[in-house]
Coordinates of C-alpha atoms and ligand atoms in Angstrom, one line a residue:
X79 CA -81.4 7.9 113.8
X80 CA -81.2 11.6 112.7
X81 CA -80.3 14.1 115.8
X82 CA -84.0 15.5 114.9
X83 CA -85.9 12.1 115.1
X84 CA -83.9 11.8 118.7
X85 CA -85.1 14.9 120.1
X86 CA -88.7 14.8 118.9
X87 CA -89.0 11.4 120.6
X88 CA -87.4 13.0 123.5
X89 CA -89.9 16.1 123.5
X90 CA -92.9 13.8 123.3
X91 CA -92.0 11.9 126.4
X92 CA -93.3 12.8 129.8
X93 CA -90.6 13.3 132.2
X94 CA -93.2 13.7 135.0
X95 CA -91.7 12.1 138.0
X96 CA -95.1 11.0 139.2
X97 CA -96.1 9.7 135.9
X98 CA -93.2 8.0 135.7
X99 CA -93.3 6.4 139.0
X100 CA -97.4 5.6 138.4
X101 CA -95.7 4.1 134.8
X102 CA -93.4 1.8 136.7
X103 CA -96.1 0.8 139.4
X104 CA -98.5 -0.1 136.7
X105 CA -96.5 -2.5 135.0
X106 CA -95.1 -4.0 138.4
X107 CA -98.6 -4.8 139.5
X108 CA -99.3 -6.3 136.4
X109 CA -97.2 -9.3 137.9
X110 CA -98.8 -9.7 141.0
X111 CA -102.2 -11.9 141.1
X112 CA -104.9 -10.7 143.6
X113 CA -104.0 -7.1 144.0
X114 CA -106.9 -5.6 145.8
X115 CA -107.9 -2.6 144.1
X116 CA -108.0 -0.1 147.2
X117 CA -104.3 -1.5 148.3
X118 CA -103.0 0.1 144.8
X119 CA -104.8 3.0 145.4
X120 CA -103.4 3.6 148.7
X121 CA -99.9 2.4 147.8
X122 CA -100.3 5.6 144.8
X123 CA -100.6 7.9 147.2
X124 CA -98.2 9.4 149.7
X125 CA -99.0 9.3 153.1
X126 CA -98.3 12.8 154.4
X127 CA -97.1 16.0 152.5
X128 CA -95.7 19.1 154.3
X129 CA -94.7 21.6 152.2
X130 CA -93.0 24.9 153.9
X131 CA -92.4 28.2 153.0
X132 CA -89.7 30.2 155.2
X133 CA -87.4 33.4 154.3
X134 CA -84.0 33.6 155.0
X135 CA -81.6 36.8 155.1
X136 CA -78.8 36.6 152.9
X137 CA -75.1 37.1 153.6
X138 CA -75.7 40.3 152.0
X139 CA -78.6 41.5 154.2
X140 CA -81.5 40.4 151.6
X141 CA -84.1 38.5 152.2
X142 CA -85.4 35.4 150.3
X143 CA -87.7 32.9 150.5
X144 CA -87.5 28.8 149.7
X145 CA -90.1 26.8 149.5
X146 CA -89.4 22.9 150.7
X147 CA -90.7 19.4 151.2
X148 CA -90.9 16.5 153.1
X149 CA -92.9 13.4 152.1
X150 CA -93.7 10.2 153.9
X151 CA -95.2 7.8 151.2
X152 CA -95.9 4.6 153.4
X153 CA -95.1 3.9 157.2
X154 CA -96.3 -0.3 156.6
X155 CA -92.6 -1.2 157.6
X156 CA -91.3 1.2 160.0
X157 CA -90.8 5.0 159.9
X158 CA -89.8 6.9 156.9
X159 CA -86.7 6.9 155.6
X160 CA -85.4 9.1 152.7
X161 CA -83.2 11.9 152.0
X162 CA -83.0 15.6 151.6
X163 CA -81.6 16.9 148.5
X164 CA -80.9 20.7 147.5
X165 CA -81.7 21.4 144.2
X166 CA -82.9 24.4 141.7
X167 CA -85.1 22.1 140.2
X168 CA -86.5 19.8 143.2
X169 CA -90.2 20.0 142.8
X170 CA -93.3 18.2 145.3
X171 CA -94.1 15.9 142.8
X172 CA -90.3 14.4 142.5
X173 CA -90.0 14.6 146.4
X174 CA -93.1 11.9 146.1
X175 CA -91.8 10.0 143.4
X176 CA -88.7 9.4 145.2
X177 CA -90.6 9.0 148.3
X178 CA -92.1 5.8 146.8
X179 CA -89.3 4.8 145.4
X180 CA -87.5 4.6 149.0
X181 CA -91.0 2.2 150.1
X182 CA -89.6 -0.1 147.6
X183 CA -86.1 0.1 147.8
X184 CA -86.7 -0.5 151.7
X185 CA -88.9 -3.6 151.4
X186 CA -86.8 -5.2 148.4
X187 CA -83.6 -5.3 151.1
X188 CA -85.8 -6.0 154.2
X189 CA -84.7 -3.3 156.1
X190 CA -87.5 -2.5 158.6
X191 CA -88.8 1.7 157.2
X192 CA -90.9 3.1 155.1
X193 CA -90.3 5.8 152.4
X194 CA -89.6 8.9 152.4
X195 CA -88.0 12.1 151.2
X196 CA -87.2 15.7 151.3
X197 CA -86.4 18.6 149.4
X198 CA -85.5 22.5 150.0
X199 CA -85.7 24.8 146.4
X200 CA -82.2 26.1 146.4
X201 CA -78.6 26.1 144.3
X202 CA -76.1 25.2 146.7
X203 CA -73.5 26.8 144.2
X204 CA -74.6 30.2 145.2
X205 CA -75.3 30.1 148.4
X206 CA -72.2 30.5 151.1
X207 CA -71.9 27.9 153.8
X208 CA -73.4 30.5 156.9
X209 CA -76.6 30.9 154.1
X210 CA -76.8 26.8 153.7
X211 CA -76.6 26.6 157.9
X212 CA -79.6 28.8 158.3
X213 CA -81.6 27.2 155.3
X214 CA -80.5 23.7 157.0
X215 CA -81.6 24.8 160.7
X216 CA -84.8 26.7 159.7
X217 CA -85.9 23.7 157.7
X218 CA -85.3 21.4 160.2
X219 CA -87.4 23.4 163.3
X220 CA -90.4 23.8 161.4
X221 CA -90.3 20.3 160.4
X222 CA -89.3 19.1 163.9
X223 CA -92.6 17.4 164.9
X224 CA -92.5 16.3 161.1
X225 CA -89.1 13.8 161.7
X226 CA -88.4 12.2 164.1
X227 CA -86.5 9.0 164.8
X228 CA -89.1 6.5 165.0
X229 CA -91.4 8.6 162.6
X230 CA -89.5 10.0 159.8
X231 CA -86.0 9.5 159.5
X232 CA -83.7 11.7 156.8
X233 CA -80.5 11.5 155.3
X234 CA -78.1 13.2 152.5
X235 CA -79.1 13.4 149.0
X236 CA -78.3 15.2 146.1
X237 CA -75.7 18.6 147.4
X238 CA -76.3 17.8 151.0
X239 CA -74.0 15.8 153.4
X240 CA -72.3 14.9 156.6
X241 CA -72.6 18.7 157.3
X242 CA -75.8 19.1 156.7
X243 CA -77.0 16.2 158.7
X244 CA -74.8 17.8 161.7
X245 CA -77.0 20.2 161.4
X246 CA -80.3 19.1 161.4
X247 CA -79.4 16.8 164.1
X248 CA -78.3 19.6 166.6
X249 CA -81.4 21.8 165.7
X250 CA -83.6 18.5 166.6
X251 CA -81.7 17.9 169.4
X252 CA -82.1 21.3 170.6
X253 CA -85.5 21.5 170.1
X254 CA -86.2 18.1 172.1
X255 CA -84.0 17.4 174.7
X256 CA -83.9 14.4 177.2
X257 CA -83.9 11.9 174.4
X258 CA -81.4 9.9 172.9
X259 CA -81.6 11.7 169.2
X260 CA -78.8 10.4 167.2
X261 CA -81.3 8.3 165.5
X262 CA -83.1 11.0 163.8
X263 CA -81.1 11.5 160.6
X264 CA -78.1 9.1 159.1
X265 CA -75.0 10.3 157.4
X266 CA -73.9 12.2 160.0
X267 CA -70.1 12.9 160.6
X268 CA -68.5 10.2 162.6
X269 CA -68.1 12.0 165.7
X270 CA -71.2 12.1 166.2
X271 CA -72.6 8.8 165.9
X272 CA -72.3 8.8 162.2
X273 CA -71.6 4.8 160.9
X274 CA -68.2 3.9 159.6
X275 CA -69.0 2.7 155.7
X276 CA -72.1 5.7 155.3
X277 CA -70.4 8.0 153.2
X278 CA -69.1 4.3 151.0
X279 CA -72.1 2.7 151.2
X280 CA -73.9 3.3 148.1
X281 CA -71.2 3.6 145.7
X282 CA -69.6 0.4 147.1
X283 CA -72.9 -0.9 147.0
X284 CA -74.0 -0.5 143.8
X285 CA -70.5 -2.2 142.9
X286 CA -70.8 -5.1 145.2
X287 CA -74.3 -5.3 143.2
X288 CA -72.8 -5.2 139.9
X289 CA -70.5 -7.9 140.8
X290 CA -72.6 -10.2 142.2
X291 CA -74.7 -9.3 138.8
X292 CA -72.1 -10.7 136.4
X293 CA -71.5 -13.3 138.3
X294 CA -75.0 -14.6 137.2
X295 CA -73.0 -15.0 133.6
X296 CA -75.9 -13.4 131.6
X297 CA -73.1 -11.8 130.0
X298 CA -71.1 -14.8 129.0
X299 CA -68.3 -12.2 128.4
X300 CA -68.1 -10.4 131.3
X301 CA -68.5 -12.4 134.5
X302 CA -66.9 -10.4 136.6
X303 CA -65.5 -6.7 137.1
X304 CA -62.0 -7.3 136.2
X305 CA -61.1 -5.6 132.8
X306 CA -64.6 -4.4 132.7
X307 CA -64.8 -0.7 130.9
X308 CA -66.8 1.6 133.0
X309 CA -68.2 5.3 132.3
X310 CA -69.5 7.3 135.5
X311 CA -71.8 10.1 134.8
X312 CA -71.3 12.2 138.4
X313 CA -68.9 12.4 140.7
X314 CA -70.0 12.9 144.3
X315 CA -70.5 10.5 146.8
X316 CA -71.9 7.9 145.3
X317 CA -70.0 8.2 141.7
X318 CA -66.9 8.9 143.6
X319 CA -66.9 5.9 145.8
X320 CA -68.3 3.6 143.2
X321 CA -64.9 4.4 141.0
X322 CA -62.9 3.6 144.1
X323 CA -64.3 0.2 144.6
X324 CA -64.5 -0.7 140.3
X325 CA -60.9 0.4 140.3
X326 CA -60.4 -2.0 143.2
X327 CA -61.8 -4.8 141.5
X328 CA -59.5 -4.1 138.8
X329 CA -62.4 -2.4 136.4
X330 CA -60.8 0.3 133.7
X331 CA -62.6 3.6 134.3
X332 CA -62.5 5.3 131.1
X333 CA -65.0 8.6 131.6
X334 CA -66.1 10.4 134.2
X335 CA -68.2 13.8 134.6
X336 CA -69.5 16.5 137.2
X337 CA -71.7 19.0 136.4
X338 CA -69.6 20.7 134.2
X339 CA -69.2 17.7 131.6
X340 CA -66.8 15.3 131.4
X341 CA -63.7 13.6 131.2
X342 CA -62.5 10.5 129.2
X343 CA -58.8 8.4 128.9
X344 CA -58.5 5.4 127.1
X345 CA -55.8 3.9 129.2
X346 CA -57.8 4.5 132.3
X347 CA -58.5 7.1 134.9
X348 CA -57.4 6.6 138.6
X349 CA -60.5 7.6 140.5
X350 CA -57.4 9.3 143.4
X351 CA -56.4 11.4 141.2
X352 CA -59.5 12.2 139.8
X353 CA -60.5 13.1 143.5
X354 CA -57.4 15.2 143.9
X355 CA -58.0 17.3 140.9
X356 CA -61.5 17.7 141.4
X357 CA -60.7 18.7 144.8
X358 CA -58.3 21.8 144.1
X359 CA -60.4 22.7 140.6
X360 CA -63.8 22.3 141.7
X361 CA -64.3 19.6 138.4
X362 CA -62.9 16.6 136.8
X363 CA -62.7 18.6 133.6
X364 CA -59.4 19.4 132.2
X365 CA -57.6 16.8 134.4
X366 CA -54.5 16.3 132.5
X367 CA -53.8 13.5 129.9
X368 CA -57.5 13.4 129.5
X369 CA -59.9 14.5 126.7
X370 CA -63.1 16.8 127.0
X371 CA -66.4 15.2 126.5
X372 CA -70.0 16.5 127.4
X373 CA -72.2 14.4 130.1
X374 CA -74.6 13.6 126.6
X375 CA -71.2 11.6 125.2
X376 CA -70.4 10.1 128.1
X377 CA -73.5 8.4 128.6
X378 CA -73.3 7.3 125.0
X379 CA -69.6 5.8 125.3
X380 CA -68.1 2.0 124.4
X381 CA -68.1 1.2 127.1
X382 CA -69.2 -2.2 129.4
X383 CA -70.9 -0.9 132.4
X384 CA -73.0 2.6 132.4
X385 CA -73.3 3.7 135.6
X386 CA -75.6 7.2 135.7
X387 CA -74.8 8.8 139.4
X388 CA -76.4 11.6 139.1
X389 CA -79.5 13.2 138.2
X390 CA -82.8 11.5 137.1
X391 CA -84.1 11.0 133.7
X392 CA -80.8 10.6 132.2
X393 CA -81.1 8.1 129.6
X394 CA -84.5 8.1 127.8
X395 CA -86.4 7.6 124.1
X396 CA -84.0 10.0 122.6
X397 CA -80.4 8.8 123.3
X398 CA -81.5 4.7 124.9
X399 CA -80.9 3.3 121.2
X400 CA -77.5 5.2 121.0
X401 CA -76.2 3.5 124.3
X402 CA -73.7 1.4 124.0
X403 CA -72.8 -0.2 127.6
X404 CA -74.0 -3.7 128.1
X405 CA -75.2 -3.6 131.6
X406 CA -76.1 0.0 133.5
X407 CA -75.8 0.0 136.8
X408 CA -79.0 2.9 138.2
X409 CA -76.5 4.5 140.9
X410 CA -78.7 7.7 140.6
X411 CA -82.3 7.6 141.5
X412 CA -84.7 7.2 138.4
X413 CA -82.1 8.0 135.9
X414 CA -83.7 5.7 133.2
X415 CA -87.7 6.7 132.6
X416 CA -89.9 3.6 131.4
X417 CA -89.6 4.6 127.4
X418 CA -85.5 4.2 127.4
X419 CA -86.5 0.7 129.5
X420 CA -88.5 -0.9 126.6
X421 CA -85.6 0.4 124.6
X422 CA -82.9 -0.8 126.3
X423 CA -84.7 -4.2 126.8
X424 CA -85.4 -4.8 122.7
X425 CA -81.7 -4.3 122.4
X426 CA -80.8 -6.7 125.1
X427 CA -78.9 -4.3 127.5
X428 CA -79.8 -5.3 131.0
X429 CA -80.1 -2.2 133.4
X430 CA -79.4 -3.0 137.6
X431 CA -82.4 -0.8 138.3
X432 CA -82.2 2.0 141.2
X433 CA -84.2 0.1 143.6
X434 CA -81.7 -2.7 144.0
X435 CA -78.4 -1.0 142.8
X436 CA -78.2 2.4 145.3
X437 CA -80.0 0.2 148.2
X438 CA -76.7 0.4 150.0
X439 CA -77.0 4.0 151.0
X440 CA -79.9 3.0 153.0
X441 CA -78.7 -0.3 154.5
X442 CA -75.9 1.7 155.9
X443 CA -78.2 4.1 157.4
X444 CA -80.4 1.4 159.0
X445 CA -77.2 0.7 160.4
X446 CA -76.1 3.3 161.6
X447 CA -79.5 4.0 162.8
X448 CA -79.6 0.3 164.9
X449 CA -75.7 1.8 166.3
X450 CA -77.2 4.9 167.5
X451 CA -80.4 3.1 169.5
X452 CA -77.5 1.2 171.3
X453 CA -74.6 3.9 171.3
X454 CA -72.6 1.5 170.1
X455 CA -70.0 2.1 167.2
X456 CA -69.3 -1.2 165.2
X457 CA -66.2 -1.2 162.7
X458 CA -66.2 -0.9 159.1
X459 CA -65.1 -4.2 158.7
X460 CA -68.7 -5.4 160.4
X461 CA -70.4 -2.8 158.3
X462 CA -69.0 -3.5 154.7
X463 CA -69.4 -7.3 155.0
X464 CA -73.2 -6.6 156.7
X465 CA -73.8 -4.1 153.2
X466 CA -72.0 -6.9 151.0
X467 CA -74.1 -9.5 151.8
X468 CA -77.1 -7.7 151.8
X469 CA -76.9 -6.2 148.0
X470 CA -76.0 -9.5 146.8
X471 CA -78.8 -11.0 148.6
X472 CA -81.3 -8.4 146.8
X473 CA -79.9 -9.6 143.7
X474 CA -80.3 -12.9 144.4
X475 CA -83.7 -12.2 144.7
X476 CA -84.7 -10.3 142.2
X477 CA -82.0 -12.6 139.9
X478 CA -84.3 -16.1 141.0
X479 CA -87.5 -14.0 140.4
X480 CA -86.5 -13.4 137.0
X481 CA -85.1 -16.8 136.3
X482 CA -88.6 -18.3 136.6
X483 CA -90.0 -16.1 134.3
X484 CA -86.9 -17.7 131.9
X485 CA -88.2 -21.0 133.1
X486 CA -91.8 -20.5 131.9
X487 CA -90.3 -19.5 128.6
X488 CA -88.5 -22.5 128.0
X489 CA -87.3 -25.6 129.3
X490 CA -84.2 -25.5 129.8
X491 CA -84.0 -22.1 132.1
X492 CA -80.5 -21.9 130.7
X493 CA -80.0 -17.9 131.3
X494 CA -77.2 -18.1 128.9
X495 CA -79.2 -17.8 125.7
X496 CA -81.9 -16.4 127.5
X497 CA -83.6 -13.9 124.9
X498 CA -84.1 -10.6 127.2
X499 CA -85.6 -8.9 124.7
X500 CA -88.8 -11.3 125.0
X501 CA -92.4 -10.2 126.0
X502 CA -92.4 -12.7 128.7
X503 CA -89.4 -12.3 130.6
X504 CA -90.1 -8.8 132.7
X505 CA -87.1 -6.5 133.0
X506 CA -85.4 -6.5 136.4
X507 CA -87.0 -3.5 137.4
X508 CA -90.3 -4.9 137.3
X509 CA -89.5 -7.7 139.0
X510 CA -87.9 -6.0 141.9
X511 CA -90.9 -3.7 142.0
X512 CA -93.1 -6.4 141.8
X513 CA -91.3 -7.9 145.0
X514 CA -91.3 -4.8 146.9
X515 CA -95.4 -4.3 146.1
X516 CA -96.0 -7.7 147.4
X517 CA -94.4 -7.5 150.5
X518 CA -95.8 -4.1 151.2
X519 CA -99.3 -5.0 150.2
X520 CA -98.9 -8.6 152.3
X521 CA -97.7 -6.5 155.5
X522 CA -100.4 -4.3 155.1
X523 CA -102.6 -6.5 155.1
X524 CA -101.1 -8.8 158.1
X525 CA -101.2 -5.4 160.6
X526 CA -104.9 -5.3 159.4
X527 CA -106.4 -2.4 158.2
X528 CA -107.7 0.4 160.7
X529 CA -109.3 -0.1 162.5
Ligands
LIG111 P1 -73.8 14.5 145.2 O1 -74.4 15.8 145.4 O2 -72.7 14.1 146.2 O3 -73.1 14.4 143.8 C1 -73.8 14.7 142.6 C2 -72.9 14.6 141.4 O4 -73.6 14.8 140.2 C3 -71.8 15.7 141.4 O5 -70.6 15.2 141.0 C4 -72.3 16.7 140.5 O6 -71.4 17.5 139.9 C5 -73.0 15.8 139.5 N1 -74.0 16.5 138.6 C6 -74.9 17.4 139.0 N2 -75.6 17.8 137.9 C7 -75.2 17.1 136.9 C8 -75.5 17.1 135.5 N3 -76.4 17.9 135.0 N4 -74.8 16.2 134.7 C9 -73.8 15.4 135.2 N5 -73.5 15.4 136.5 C10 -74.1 16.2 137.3 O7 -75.0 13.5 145.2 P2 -75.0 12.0 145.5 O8 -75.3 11.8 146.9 O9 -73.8 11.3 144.9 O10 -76.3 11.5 144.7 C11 -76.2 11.2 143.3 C12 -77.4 10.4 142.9 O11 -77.5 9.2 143.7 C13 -78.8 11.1 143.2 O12 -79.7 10.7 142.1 C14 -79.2 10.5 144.5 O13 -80.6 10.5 144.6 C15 -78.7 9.1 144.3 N6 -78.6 8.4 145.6 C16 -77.7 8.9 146.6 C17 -77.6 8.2 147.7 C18 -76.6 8.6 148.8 O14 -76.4 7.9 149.8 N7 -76.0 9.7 148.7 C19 -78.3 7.0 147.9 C20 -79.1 6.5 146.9 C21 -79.2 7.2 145.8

């Protein structure tokens, strides 16, 4: 395909997050029988919106103003849950997208919240710590009858972190004393009442995923993580902590990237040392012994496993048919939009989707969230067997979902020459979708509808 045919396929697609989420629901729902027509509307919809506007004075005695989000899209299972990411480009309508996304992902592991997320306008590369403090603690006071920690429960995201949910938790607390509020945001520092495992939990989840994904042996070649060639597109927490545990498991990492592009090595990159450089250079690139590449060639690498950790909308209808991994693993949020999924499936590559991949992160933080209601503090040992055997039971599900469909197709279910690519079998993110709908329609419809 000529570089021109690859972006005008690119240009014509919508990168909408809402239409890409309404994309994704649509063909879900298609694969549930009796879906009553006013559930699906409601389940479109978020449930609540607050957008805020606030101004904040600079290090340098200016004065500007940031606009910012939360969104709880459904409360069926429990309160919201979802983080708060700090991005130039965060808009409302990918704050709700992602906000869905989280109803899913929290059904699909049986972890007892709802979605939600969050969002402040902002580049947290040129803003100074003191400026981040007062974006952090203005944010959280006008939303402080918004959260809450059986209403609406955040965590990090994208450029936020431990520090940032110290934070928010001190303003909260401040503003409502005489409760017990560690509950109200996750990922906090350890000290105070943080979980052991958080700041692992979704890059070790996605791998513990991935593992227990091979070992299906729908890759007759590549049944387990051992020797497997993996490219990382981002390196924060969860592309940093995914390379420590495929290293562990004795994967070759061969590229990995930050914002400011990328870095590959044949022989194999040490994600330690990656860590170290990155830490005294502020990037991966230009680690020694390695060669330049840009985040576009990483994605399109030899390689076995993809794993996007980064931004959304990643891979789509103009680079999906130069991808070259044979499973991706979705540790970013909606890195793959619904065109580079039909793609990907014609050509056999089998993508972990989001909703089952990066459900660690949140486990962890229902964890952390069941150790603050007791004070307790339960050791990592407890917490990475609890996240271990939860991501491989979400793939078990979504896995024995699929296999039926491979059983309708033909007779002998064998899933070793199981053709993907066919009309029949749905894609794993449909499936797990389609799980996740169903239980959230079924609940709803249990609690019975007000009044
Ligand atoms: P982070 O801020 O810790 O790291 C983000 C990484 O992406 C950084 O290495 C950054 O340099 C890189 N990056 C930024 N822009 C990029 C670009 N244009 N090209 C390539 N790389 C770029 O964020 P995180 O917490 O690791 O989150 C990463 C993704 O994982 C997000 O999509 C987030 O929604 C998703 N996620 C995070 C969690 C969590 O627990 N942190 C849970 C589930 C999903």
């Amino acid at each position: 395909m000529s570089d021109k045919q690859t972006d005008n396929q690119a240009d014509e697609e919508s990168f909408d997050p809402v239409v890409i989420s309404e994309q994704q629901f649509e063909k879900a729902a298609h694969l549930i029988r009796h879906l009553k027509k006013g559930l699906v509307d409601f389940l479109k919809q978020p449930k609540r919106i607050n957008i805020i506007n606030f101004p904040i004075e600079l290090d340098d005695g200016t004065v500007e103003t940031f606009q910012a989000y939360r969104v709880v899209h459904n409360r069926v299972f429990g309160p919201g849950k979802g983080g708060i990411r700090y991005h130039p480009d965060v808009t409302m309508e990918e704050v709700i997208s992602l906000a869905k996304l989280m109803t899913w992902k929290c059904a699909l592991v049986n972890i007892p919240f709802g979605g939600a997320k969050g969002g402040v306008v902002c580049d947290v590369k040129h803003l100074s710590e003191r400026e981040l403090r007062r974006i952090t603690r203005r944010f959280t006071s006008e939303m402080s009858d918004v959260i809450g920690p059986y209403t609406d429960i955040p965590a990090p995201d994208l450029y936020t972190n431990e520090q940032t949910m110290a934070w928010i938790f001190d303003t909260y607390d401040v503003l409502k004393p005489n409760h017990n509020n560690r509950p109200v945001v996750t990922g906090k520092p350890i000290e105070m009442g943080g979980s052991l495992g958080r700041h692992e939990a979704t890059g070790y989840g996605c791998v513990y995923a991935a593992r227990r994904f091979l070992s299906k042996a729908l890759i007759p070649e590549q049944q387990d993580l051992a020797g497997a060639r993996v490219a990382i597109q981002g390196f924060g927490d969860v592309g940093a902590m995914a390379a420590k545990a495929y290293f562990r498991d004795g994967a070759k990492i061969i590229a990995i990237s930050d914002s400011q592009g990328g870095i590959y090595c044949e022989a194999g990159l040490d994600p330690g040392d990656v860590d170290a450089f990155k830490s005294e250079h502020g990037t991966v690139v230009g680690m020694p012994d390695t060669m330049t590449i840009t985040n576009a060639e990483l994605l399109e690498l030899e390689c076995d496993i993809l794993m996007p950790a980064a931004l959304g909308n990643q891979i789509h209808a103009g680079n999906a048919s130069n991808i070259k991994a044979i499973l991706i693993v979705e540790g970013a949020n909606n890195p793959t939009t619904p065109a580079a999924d039909e793609v990907l499936k014609k050509r056999g590559i089998h993508v972990l989707p989001d909703i089952v991949a990066n459900a660690g992160g949140v486990t962890v933080s229902y964890y952390e969230w069941v150790q603050n209601q007791a004070n307790e503090q339960w050791d990592a040992e407890k917490v990475d067997e609890k996240l271990k055997s939860r991501m491989y039971a979400a793939v078990d599900t979504v896995f024995n979902r699929w296999q039926s469909y491979v059983v309708g197709e033909q007779s002998s279910g064998d899933t070793e020459t199981v053709d993907i690519a066919s009309q029949d079998i749905p894609d794993f993110r449909t499936i797990a979708l389609a799980i996740a709908i169903e239980r959230v329609t079924e609940a709803t419809l249990l609690r019975g509808i007000w009044p």
